[in-house]
mmCIF file of C-alpha atoms in Angstrom:
data_model
loop_
_atom_site.group_PDB
_atom_site.id
_atom_site.type_symbol
_atom_site.label_atom_id
_atom_site.label_comp_id
_atom_site.label_asym_id
_atom_site.label_seq_id
_atom_site.Cartn_x
_atom_site.Cartn_y
_atom_site.Cartn_z
ATOM 1 C CA SER A 27 -16.495 1.404 -15.194
ATOM 2 C CA ALA A 28 -14.644 -1.108 -16.420
ATOM 3 C CA LEU A 29 -13.528 1.296 -20.189
ATOM 4 C CA ARG A 30 -12.691 4.039 -17.747
ATOM 5 C CA LEU A 31 -10.452 1.921 -15.425
ATOM 6 C CA ARG A 32 -8.707 1.001 -18.780
ATOM 7 C CA GLU A 33 -8.069 4.303 -19.549
ATOM 8 C CA LEU A 34 -7.257 5.679 -16.796
ATOM 9 C CA ALA A 35 -4.712 2.597 -16.326
ATOM 10 C CA ARG A 36 -2.434 3.673 -19.598
ATOM 11 C CA THR A 37 -1.480 6.898 -16.961
ATOM 12 C CA HIS A 38 -1.471 5.883 -13.736
ATOM 13 C CA ARG A 39 -0.373 3.011 -11.515
ATOM 14 C CA ALA A 40 -3.378 0.755 -9.281
ATOM 15 C CA THR A 41 -3.911 -1.850 -8.722
ATOM 16 C CA LEU A 42 -6.967 -4.160 -7.072
ATOM 17 C CA LEU A 43 -7.415 -5.609 -4.164
ATOM 18 C CA PRO A 44 -8.848 -9.787 -4.006
ATOM 19 C CA CYS A 45 -11.859 -9.654 -4.027
ATOM 20 C CA GLY A 46 -14.663 -8.927 -1.421
ATOM 21 C CA ASP A 47 -10.962 -6.817 0.581
ATOM 22 C CA PRO A 48 -10.700 -9.952 2.681
ATOM 23 C CA ASP A 49 -7.330 -9.527 5.190
ATOM 24 C CA VAL A 50 -4.800 -11.475 2.752
ATOM 25 C CA SER A 51 -2.146 -12.029 5.292
ATOM 26 C CA ALA A 52 -4.316 -12.683 8.386
ATOM 27 C CA LEU A 53 -6.121 -15.274 6.775
ATOM 28 C CA ALA A 54 -3.663 -16.848 4.279
ATOM 29 C CA THR A 55 -2.720 -18.646 7.693
ATOM 30 C CA THR A 56 -6.338 -20.172 8.348
ATOM 31 C CA LYS A 57 -8.417 -23.255 7.504
ATOM 32 C CA VAL A 58 -9.795 -20.520 5.117
ATOM 33 C CA LYS A 59 -6.801 -19.589 3.183
ATOM 34 C CA PRO A 60 -8.773 -21.959 0.089
ATOM 35 C CA GLN A 61 -11.223 -19.108 -0.209
ATOM 36 C CA VAL A 62 -8.823 -16.312 0.074
ATOM 37 C CA ARG A 63 -6.743 -17.464 -2.755
ATOM 38 C CA GLU A 64 -10.442 -17.311 -4.652
ATOM 39 C CA GLN A 65 -10.820 -14.404 -3.892
ATOM 40 C CA VAL A 66 -7.124 -13.712 -4.651
ATOM 41 C CA ALA A 67 -7.294 -14.778 -8.377
ATOM 42 C CA CYS A 68 -10.894 -13.615 -8.706
ATOM 43 C CA ALA A 69 -8.481 -9.803 -8.678
ATOM 44 C CA ALA A 70 -5.807 -10.432 -10.819
ATOM 45 C CA THR A 71 -8.118 -11.767 -13.580
ATOM 46 C CA ALA A 72 -10.238 -8.564 -13.096
ATOM 47 C CA ALA A 73 -7.075 -6.962 -13.220
ATOM 48 C CA LYS A 74 -5.985 -8.669 -15.633
ATOM 49 C CA ALA A 75 -8.492 -7.937 -18.038
ATOM 50 C CA LEU A 76 -8.326 -3.926 -17.077
ATOM 51 C CA GLY A 77 -4.264 -3.534 -17.275
ATOM 52 C CA LEU A 78 -4.133 -3.465 -14.271
ATOM 53 C CA ASP A 79 -2.172 -5.225 -10.847
ATOM 54 C CA ALA A 80 -2.619 -6.558 -8.056
ATOM 55 C CA SER A 81 -0.256 -8.559 -6.803
ATOM 56 C CA ILE A 82 -0.414 -6.664 -3.212
ATOM 57 C CA SER A 83 -1.716 -7.539 0.262
ATOM 58 C CA TRP A 84 -2.288 -5.040 2.201
ATOM 59 C CA PRO A 85 -2.814 -6.053 5.919
ATOM 60 C CA VAL A 86 -5.748 -4.490 8.399
ATOM 61 C CA ASP A 87 -3.002 -4.146 11.121
ATOM 62 C CA GLN A 88 0.059 -4.373 8.473
ATOM 63 C CA ARG A 89 1.896 -6.581 10.684
ATOM 64 C CA PHE A 90 5.057 -8.566 9.451
ATOM 65 C CA SER A 91 6.251 -11.889 10.531
ATOM 66 C CA PRO A 92 8.333 -14.547 8.584
ATOM 67 C CA ALA A 93 4.534 -17.062 8.928
ATOM 68 C CA ARG A 94 3.003 -14.849 6.898
ATOM 69 C CA ALA A 95 4.887 -13.376 4.428
ATOM 70 C CA GLY A 96 5.500 -17.231 3.569
ATOM 71 C CA ALA A 97 2.112 -18.534 3.005
ATOM 72 C CA VAL A 98 0.664 -14.401 1.080
ATOM 73 C CA ALA A 99 3.538 -15.464 -0.948
ATOM 74 C CA ASP A 100 1.806 -18.574 -1.677
ATOM 75 C CA LEU A 101 -0.724 -17.200 -2.731
ATOM 76 C CA TYR A 102 0.678 -14.220 -5.471
ATOM 77 C CA ASP A 103 2.415 -14.901 -8.896
ATOM 78 C CA PRO A 104 5.403 -14.159 -7.498
ATOM 79 C CA THR A 105 5.826 -10.619 -8.191
ATOM 80 C CA ALA A 106 2.861 -9.692 -4.909
ATOM 81 C CA ALA A 107 4.168 -7.111 -2.171
ATOM 82 C CA GLN A 108 3.455 -7.269 0.583
ATOM 83 C CA ILE A 109 2.195 -3.714 2.584
ATOM 84 C CA VAL A 110 4.024 -3.227 6.239
ATOM 85 C CA SER A 111 4.348 -0.588 9.086
ATOM 86 C CA ARG A 112 7.881 0.526 9.015
ATOM 87 C CA GLN A 113 7.101 -0.300 13.421
ATOM 88 C CA SER A 114 7.660 -4.324 11.641
ATOM 89 C CA VAL A 115 10.481 -4.896 9.927
ATOM 90 C CA THR A 116 14.034 -4.380 10.541
ATOM 91 C CA PRO A 117 16.214 -1.951 7.725
ATOM 92 C CA ALA A 118 17.503 -4.045 5.088
ATOM 93 C CA GLY A 119 21.554 -3.433 5.376
ATOM 94 C CA ASP A 120 21.799 -0.422 3.847
ATOM 95 C CA GLY A 121 19.441 1.581 5.835
ATOM 96 C CA ASP A 122 17.048 1.058 2.712
ATOM 97 C CA LEU A 123 12.538 0.597 4.553
ATOM 98 C CA ALA A 124 11.480 1.129 2.123
ATOM 99 C CA SER A 125 11.831 -2.557 -0.116
ATOM 100 C CA GLN A 126 13.246 -5.488 1.607
ATOM 101 C CA THR A 127 12.542 -8.947 0.469
ATOM 102 C CA THR A 128 11.293 -12.511 2.690
ATOM 103 C CA THR A 129 13.208 -15.732 1.827
ATOM 104 C CA ALA A 130 9.799 -16.852 0.981
ATOM 105 C CA GLY A 131 10.575 -14.191 -1.826
ATOM 106 C CA LEU A 132 7.866 -12.003 -1.092
ATOM 107 C CA ARG A 133 8.204 -7.960 -1.503
ATOM 108 C CA LEU A 134 8.137 -5.608 2.050
ATOM 109 C CA LEU A 135 7.153 -2.124 0.788
ATOM 110 C CA THR A 136 7.229 -0.617 4.239
ATOM 111 C CA GLN A 137 4.410 2.648 4.472
ATOM 112 C CA ASP A 138 5.333 6.318 6.177
ATOM 113 C CA GLU A 139 2.639 5.548 8.720
ATOM 114 C CA VAL A 140 3.340 9.014 9.681
ATOM 115 C CA LEU A 141 1.904 10.715 6.612
ATOM 116 C CA GLY A 142 -0.072 8.200 5.194
ATOM 117 C CA ASP A 143 -2.894 9.055 8.690
ATOM 118 C CA LEU A 144 -1.912 12.208 7.565
ATOM 119 C CA LEU A 145 -3.912 12.146 4.246
ATOM 120 C CA ALA A 146 -7.005 12.216 6.662
ATOM 121 C CA GLY A 147 -6.617 15.482 6.299
ATOM 122 C CA ALA A 148 -6.655 15.990 3.105
ATOM 123 C CA SER A 149 -11.088 13.917 3.227
ATOM 124 C CA ALA A 150 -11.577 17.345 5.849
ATOM 125 C CA PRO A 151 -11.280 21.017 4.169
ATOM 126 C CA ALA A 152 -10.952 22.734 7.343
ATOM 127 C CA GLU A 153 -7.845 20.661 8.724
ATOM 128 C CA ARG A 154 -6.237 20.961 4.509
ATOM 129 C CA PRO A 155 -4.469 23.533 5.583
ATOM 130 C CA VAL A 156 -2.840 22.537 8.255
ATOM 131 C CA ALA A 157 -2.700 18.963 7.369
ATOM 132 C CA THR A 158 -0.866 19.774 4.057
ATOM 133 C CA GLN A 159 1.921 21.619 6.686
ATOM 134 C CA ALA A 160 2.049 19.243 8.668
ATOM 135 C CA PHE A 161 2.832 16.329 5.644
ATOM 136 C CA LEU A 162 5.512 19.097 4.063
ATOM 137 C CA ALA A 163 6.931 18.832 7.435
ATOM 138 C CA GLN A 164 7.676 15.378 7.925
ATOM 139 C CA THR A 165 8.547 14.658 4.098
ATOM 140 C CA MET A 166 11.344 16.949 4.099
ATOM 141 C CA ALA A 167 11.701 16.105 7.534
ATOM 142 C CA LEU A 168 11.891 12.763 6.318
ATOM 143 C CA LEU A 169 14.463 13.636 3.520
ATOM 144 C CA ASN A 170 17.011 15.099 6.085
ATOM 145 C CA LEU A 171 17.840 11.819 8.419
ATOM 146 C CA ALA A 172 20.027 11.768 5.084
ATOM 147 C CA PRO A 173 20.472 14.647 2.681
ATOM 148 C CA GLY A 174 21.396 14.065 -0.600
ATOM 149 C CA THR A 175 19.995 10.339 -0.479
ATOM 150 C CA ASP A 176 17.286 8.449 -3.145
ATOM 151 C CA ARG A 177 14.256 7.024 -1.433
ATOM 152 C CA THR A 178 11.507 5.442 -2.139
ATOM 153 C CA VAL A 179 8.538 6.480 0.602
ATOM 154 C CA LEU A 180 5.228 4.250 0.414
ATOM 155 C CA VAL A 181 2.729 6.983 2.190
ATOM 156 C CA ALA A 182 -0.455 4.578 1.834
ATOM 157 C CA PRO A 183 -4.635 6.576 3.210
ATOM 158 C CA PRO A 184 -5.109 4.773 6.393
ATOM 159 C CA ARG A 185 -7.738 1.688 5.214
ATOM 160 C CA GLY A 186 -11.478 3.026 4.875
ATOM 161 C CA LEU A 187 -10.608 7.765 4.043
ATOM 162 C CA VAL A 188 -13.366 7.836 1.618
ATOM 163 C CA VAL A 189 -11.909 11.063 0.805
ATOM 164 C CA ASP A 190 -12.740 12.626 -2.971
ATOM 165 C CA ALA A 191 -10.084 12.616 -6.216
ATOM 166 C CA ALA A 192 -10.349 15.899 -6.104
ATOM 167 C CA SER A 193 -9.691 17.425 -2.120
ATOM 168 C CA LEU A 194 -7.072 14.843 -2.160
ATOM 169 C CA GLN A 195 -5.393 16.355 -5.793
ATOM 170 C CA SER A 196 -5.438 18.879 -3.976
ATOM 171 C CA PHE A 197 -3.669 18.288 -1.257
ATOM 172 C CA LEU A 198 -1.073 16.269 -2.663
ATOM 173 C CA THR A 199 0.047 19.146 -4.742
ATOM 174 C CA SER A 200 0.054 22.817 -2.798
#
């Protein structure tokens, strides 16, 4: 319910995707852009009423191109960001892959697909122990790339992942 979402927003950072969850990145450069703009605005209105965020584009294919970035930036407010695949971007000068900004002003949130894919193991009790160990091993390998360096890692679950909250919490905290 809306009341429950407002309560959770006080302690949990949540983002609403555009109404109907269209692939904004793919559609932003097509003739249906006006309809996509309406869906983005719909989510922004709902997010504002609920005290949530609605400034993230999460493309199905997670590919990046300057043309797509410009079209997506045009649909959102200046604080917008887009989740992209680590393979689709070049690291910034400091080697940071987690967050970069395009010339159009769109922040790129580069996700670690390996860690994200391992979240699917949280949905299957029989797979959870192995997936948890693999998640921990991958996280440690990532941290050992540059020990002592602060970094941000975006772990986004596969789109469409269905897992109950208790199983996901158990996976992430075990």
